[in-house]
Tab-separated table of C-alpha atoms in Angstrom:
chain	number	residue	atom	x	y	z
A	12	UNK	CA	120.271	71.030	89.803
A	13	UNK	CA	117.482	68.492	90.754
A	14	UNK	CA	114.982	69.655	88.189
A	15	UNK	CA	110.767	69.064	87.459
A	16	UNK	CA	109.614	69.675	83.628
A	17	UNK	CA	106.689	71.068	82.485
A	18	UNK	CA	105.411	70.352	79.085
A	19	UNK	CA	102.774	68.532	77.566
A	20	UNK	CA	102.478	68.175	73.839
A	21	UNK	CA	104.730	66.696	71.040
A	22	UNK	CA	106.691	69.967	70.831
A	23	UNK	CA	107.934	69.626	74.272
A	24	UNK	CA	109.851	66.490	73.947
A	25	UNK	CA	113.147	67.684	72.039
A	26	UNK	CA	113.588	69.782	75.207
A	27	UNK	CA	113.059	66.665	77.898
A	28	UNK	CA	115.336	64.880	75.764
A	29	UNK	CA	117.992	67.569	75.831
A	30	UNK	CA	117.565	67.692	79.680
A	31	UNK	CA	117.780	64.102	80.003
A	32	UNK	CA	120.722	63.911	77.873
A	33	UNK	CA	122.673	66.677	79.562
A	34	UNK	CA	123.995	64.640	82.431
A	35	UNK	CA	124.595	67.867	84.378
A	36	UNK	CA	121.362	68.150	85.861
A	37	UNK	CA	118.765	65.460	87.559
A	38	UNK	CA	115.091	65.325	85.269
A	39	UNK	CA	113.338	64.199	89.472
A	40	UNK	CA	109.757	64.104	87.787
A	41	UNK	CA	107.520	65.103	85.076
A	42	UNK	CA	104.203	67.850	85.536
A	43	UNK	CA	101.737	67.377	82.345
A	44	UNK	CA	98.357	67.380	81.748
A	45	UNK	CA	95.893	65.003	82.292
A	46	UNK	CA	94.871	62.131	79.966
A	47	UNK	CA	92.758	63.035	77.286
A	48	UNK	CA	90.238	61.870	74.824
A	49	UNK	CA	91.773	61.154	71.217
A	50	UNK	CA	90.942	59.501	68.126
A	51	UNK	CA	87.677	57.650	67.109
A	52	UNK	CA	87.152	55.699	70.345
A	53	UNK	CA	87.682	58.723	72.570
A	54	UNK	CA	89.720	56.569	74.618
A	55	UNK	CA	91.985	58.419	77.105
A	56	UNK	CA	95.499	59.004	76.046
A	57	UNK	CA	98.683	60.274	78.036
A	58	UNK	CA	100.214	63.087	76.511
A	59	UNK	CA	103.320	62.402	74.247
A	60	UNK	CA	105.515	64.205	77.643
A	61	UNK	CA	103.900	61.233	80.147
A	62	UNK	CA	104.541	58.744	77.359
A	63	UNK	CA	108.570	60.071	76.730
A	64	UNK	CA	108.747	60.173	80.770
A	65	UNK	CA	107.730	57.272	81.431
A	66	UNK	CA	109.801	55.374	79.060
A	67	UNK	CA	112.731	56.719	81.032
A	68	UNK	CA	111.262	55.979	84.409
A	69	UNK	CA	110.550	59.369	85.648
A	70	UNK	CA	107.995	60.221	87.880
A	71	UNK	CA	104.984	61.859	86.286
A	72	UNK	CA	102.209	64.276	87.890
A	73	UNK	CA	99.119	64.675	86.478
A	74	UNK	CA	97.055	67.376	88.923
A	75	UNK	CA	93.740	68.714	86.967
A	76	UNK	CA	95.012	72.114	88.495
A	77	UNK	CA	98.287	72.979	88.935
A	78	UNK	CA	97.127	74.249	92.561
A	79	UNK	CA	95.779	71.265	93.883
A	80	UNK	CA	96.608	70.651	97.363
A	81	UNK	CA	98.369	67.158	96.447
A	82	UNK	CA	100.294	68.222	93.887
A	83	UNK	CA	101.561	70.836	95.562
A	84	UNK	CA	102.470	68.753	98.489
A	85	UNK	CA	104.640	66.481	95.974
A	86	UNK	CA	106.286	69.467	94.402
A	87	UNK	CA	107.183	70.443	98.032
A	88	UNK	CA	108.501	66.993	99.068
A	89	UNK	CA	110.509	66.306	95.689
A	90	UNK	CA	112.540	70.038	96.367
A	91	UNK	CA	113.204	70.870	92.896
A	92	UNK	CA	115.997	73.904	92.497
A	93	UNK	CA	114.174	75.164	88.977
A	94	UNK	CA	111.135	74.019	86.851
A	95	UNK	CA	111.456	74.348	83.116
A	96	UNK	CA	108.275	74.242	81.269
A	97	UNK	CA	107.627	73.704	77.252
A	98	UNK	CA	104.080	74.553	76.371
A	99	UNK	CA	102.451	73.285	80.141
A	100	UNK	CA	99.090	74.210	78.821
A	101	UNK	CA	98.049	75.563	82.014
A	102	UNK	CA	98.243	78.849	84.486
A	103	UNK	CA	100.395	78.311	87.437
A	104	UNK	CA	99.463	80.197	90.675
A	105	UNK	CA	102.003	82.196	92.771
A	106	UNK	CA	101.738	79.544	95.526
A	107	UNK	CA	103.162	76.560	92.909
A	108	UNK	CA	105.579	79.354	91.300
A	109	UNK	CA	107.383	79.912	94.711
A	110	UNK	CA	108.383	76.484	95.442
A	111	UNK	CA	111.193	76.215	93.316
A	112	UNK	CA	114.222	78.288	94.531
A	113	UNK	CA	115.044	79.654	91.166
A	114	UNK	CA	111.533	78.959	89.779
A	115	UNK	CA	109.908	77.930	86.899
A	116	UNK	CA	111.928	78.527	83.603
A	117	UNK	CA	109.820	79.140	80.337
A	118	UNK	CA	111.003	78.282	76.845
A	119	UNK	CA	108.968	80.191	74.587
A	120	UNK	CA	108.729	79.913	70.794
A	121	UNK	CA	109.192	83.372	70.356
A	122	UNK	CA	111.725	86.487	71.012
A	123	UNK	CA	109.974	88.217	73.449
A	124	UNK	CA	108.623	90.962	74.171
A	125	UNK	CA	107.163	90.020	70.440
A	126	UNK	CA	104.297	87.694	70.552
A	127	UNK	CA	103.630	87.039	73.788
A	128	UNK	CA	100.186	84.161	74.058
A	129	UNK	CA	99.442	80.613	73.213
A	130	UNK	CA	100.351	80.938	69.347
A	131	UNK	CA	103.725	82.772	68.487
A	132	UNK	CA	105.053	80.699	65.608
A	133	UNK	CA	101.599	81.349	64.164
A	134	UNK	CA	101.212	85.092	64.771
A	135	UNK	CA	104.563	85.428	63.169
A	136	UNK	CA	104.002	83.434	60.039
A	137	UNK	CA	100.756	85.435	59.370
A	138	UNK	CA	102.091	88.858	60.215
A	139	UNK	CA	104.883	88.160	57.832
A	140	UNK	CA	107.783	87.934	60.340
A	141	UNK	CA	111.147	87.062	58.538
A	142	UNK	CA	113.042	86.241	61.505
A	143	UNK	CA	112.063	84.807	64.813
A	144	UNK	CA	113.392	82.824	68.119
A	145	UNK	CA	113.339	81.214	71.102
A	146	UNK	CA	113.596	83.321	74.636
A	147	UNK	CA	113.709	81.552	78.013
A	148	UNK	CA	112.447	83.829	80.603
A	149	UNK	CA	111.884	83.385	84.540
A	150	UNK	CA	107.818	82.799	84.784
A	151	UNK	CA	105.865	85.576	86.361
A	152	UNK	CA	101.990	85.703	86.912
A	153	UNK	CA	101.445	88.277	84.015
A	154	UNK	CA	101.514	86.688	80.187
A	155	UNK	CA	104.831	85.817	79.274
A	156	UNK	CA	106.042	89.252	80.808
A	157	UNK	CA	109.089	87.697	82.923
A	158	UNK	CA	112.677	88.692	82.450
A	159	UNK	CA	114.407	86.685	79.913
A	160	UNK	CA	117.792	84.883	80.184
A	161	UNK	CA	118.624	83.822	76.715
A	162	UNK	CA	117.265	83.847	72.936
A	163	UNK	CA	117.883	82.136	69.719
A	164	UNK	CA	117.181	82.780	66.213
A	165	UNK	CA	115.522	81.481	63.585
A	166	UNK	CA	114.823	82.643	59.718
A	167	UNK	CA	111.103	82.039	58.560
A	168	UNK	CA	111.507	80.527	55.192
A	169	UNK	CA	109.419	81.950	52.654
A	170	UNK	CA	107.438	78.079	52.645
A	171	UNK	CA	107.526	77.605	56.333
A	172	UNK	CA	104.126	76.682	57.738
A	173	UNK	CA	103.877	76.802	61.391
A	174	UNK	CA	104.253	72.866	61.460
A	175	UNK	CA	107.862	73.540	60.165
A	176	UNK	CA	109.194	76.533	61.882
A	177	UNK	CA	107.825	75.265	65.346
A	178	UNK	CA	109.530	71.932	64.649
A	179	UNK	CA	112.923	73.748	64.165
A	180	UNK	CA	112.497	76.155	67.335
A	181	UNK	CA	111.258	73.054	69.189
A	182	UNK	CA	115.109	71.649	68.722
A	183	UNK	CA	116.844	74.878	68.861
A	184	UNK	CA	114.826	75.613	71.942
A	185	UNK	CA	116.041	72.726	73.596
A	186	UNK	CA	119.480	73.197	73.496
A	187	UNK	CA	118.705	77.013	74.450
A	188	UNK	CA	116.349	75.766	77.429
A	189	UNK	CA	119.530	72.855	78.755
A	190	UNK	CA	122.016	75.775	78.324
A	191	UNK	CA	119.904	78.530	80.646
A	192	UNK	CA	119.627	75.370	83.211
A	193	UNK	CA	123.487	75.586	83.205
A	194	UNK	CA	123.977	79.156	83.070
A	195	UNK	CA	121.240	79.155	86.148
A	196	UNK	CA	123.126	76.967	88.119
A	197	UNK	CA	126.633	78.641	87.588
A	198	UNK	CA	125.942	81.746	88.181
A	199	UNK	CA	126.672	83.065	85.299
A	200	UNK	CA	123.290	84.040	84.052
A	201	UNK	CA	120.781	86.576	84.860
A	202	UNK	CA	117.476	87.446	83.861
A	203	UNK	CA	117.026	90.795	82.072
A	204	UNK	CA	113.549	92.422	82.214
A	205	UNK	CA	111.947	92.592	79.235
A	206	UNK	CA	111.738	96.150	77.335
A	207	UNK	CA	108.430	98.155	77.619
A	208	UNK	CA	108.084	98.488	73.677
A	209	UNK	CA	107.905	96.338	70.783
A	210	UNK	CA	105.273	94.128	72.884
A	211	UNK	CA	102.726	91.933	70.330
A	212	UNK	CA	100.512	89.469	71.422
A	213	UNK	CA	99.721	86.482	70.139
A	214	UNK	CA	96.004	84.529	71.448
A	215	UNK	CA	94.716	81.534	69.726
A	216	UNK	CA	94.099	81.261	66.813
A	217	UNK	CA	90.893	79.640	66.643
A	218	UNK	CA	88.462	78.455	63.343
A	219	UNK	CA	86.788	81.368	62.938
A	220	UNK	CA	90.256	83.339	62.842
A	221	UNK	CA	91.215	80.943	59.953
A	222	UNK	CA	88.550	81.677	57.190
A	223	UNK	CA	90.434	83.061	54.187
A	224	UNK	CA	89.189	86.573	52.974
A	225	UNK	CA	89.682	86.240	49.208
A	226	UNK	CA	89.901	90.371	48.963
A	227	UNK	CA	92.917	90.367	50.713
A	228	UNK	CA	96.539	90.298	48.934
A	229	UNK	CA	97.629	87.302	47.737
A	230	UNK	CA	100.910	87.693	50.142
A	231	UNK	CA	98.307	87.710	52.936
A	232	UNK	CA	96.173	84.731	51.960
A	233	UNK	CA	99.576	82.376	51.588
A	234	UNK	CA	100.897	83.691	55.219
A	235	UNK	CA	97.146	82.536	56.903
A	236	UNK	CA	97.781	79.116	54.708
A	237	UNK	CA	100.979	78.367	55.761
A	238	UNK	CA	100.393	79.624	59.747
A	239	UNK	CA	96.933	77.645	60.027
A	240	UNK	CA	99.035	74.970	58.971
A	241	UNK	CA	99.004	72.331	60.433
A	242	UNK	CA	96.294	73.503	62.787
A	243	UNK	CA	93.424	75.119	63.018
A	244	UNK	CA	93.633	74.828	59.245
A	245	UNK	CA	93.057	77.683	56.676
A	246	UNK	CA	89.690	76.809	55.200
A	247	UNK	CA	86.919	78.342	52.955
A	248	UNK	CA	83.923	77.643	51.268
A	249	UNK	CA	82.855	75.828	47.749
A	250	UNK	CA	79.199	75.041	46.897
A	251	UNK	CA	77.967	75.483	50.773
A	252	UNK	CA	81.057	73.338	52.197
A	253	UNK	CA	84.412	73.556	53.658
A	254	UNK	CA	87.386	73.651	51.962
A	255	UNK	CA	90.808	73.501	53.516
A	256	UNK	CA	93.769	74.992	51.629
A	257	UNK	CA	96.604	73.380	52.182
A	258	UNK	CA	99.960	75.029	50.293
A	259	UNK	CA	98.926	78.000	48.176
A	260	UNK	CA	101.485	80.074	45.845
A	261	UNK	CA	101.205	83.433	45.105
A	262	UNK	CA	101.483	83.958	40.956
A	263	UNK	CA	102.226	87.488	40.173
A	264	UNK	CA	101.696	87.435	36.869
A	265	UNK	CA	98.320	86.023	36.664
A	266	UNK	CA	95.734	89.212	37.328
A	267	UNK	CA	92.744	88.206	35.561
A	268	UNK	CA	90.625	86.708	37.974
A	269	UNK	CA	88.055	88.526	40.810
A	270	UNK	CA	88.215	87.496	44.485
A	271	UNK	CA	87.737	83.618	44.855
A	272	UNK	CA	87.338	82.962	41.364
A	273	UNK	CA	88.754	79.643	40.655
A	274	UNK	CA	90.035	79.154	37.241
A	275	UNK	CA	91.336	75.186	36.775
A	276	UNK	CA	93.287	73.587	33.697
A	277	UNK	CA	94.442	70.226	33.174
A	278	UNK	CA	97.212	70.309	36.014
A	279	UNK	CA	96.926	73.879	37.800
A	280	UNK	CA	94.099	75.715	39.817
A	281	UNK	CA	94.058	79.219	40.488
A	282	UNK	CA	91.984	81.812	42.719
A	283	UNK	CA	91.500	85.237	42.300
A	284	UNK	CA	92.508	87.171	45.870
A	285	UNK	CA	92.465	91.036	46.326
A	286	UNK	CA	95.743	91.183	44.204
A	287	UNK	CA	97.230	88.423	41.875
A	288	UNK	CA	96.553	84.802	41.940
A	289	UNK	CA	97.459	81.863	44.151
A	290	UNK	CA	97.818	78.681	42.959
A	291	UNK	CA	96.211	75.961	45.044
A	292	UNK	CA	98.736	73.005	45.692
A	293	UNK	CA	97.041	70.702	47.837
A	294	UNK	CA	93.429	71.144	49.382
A	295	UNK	CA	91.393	69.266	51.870
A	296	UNK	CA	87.788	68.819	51.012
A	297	UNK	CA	84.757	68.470	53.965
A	298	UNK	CA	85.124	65.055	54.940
A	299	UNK	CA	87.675	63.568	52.739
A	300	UNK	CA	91.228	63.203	52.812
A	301	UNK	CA	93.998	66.012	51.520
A	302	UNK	CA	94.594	65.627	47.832
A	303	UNK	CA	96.398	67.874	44.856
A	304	UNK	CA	93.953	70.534	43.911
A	305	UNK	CA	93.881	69.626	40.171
A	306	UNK	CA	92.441	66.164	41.053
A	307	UNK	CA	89.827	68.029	43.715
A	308	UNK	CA	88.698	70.293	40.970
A	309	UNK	CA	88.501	67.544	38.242
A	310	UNK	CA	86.472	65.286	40.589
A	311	UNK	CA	83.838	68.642	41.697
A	312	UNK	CA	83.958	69.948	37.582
A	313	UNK	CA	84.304	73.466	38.442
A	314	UNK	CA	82.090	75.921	35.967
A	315	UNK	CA	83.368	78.628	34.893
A	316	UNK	CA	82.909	82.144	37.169
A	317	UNK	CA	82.362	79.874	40.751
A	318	UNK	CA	84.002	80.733	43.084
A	319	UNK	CA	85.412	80.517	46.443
A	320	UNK	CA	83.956	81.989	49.636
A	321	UNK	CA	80.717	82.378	48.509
């Protein structure tokens, strides 16, 4: 099939590659989103999809909307038979999603109907998921609602963060995402609506969502941890600043200590949650660089009974 992929960020690339590798199928152009502003100059910067497409000469489109008159023009004139999409990063109308003859494929980073929204792999970390997926599913106009042609799995280890279970579905995706573009164009796949029940959904997790409630479980306070990490980042406060958790470990046997109390030795720090301990691993103070807790708390001299959270 002459194809046109959708995707945008980093995550997105394993499954251009795996399309471009194929050899079954022709990759005719590239949809992303515009430059943006990054680092400390604010300079614009393609996104790591334009950069990978360009490399191997493909056409890229850039439209601010995805229902721009001239972009929809060039979709029209380039004929694609399917789009696939990776994390797009924007809505596409009915008049763009119409185009393609067996229109735009989605690979999403969870097994739907669970977790449908913008942060699955997250969602599932935090509600304390042990398994998870991939689905690709025919794009409709209502959230990730369209019928689905194909899953895989994946096990959430019990020290994923949602950096390393969305690099592993990223990869498994891709070969799940090339394999529906086969199935599509042999006939011998066919979307399958997705069941009314088990629907969750899964919106943004922004920074306010992140804050750590020290009265919660310890079991609770490692899954927001490990699925703010790498971003929007767990955090908390300590003497009127931000602090950013950054591996916790739940200690069952350690009991003594009240919500957010921080108790640090020689080579170990430890906060009281709503249950047992966690042990802080690694933390990232307000303005400085990660480091291993035992050197943040030597360097702040933590007195005894302070505490987290405020």
């Amino acid at each position: 099939m002459k194809l046109v992929f959708a995707g945008t960020p980093e995550v997105a690339v394993p499954a251009l590659d795996a399309l471009l590798a194929s050899g079954r199928h022709e990759v005719a152009a590239v949809v992303t989103r515009p430059d943006a502003p990054a680092g400390r100059g604010r300079r614009l910067v393609a996104s790591p999809v334009a950069e990978r497409a360009e490399e191997a000469g493909i056409e890229v489109l850039k439209p601010a909307k995805p229902k721009d008159p001239e972009f929809l023009e060039r979709l029209r004139e380039i004929g694609p038979d399917c789009c696939p999409v990776v994390a797009y990063g924007a809505l596409l109308p009915r008049v763009a999603l119409d185009i393609p003859v067996h229109g735009w494929v989605n690979l999403h980073f969870s097994l739907l109907p669970a977790w449908r929204g913008a942060a699955p792999v997250q969602h599932a970390i935090m509600a304390g998921d042990e398994i998870t997926g991939a689905s690709t599913f025919l794009i409709e106009e209502g959230l990730d609602s369209g019928p689905v042609y194909g899953t895989v799995t994946e096990e959430i280890r019990p020290t994923d963060t949602s950096g390393d279970l969305l690099t592993r579905l990223a990869f498994a995706g891709a070969g799940l995402l090339a394999a529906t573009m086969d199935g599509i164009e042999d006939g011998t796949l066919k979307a399958v609506p997705q069941p009314a029940e088990g629907v969750s959904l899964a919106p943004k997790v922004n920074v306010e969502d992140a804050r750590i409630d020290w009265n919660a479980p310890a079991l609770r306070v490692d899954r927001m941890v490990r699925g703010c990490t790498p971003a929007p980042g767990a955090w908390t406060t300590f003497r009127g600043e931000r602090l950013k958790p950054i591996q916790a470990t739940p200690v069952p046997d350690r009991t003594d200590l009240a919500p957010g109390q921080i108790s640090a030795g020689k080579n170990n720090v430890y906060v009281g949650t709503g249950s047992h301990a966690v042990e802080l691993i690694w933390v990232q103070a307000q303005g400085k660089k990660p480091m291993r807790a035992a050197d943040w708390a030597r360097g702040v001299r933590i007195t005894e009974g302070e505490r987290l959270g405020g």
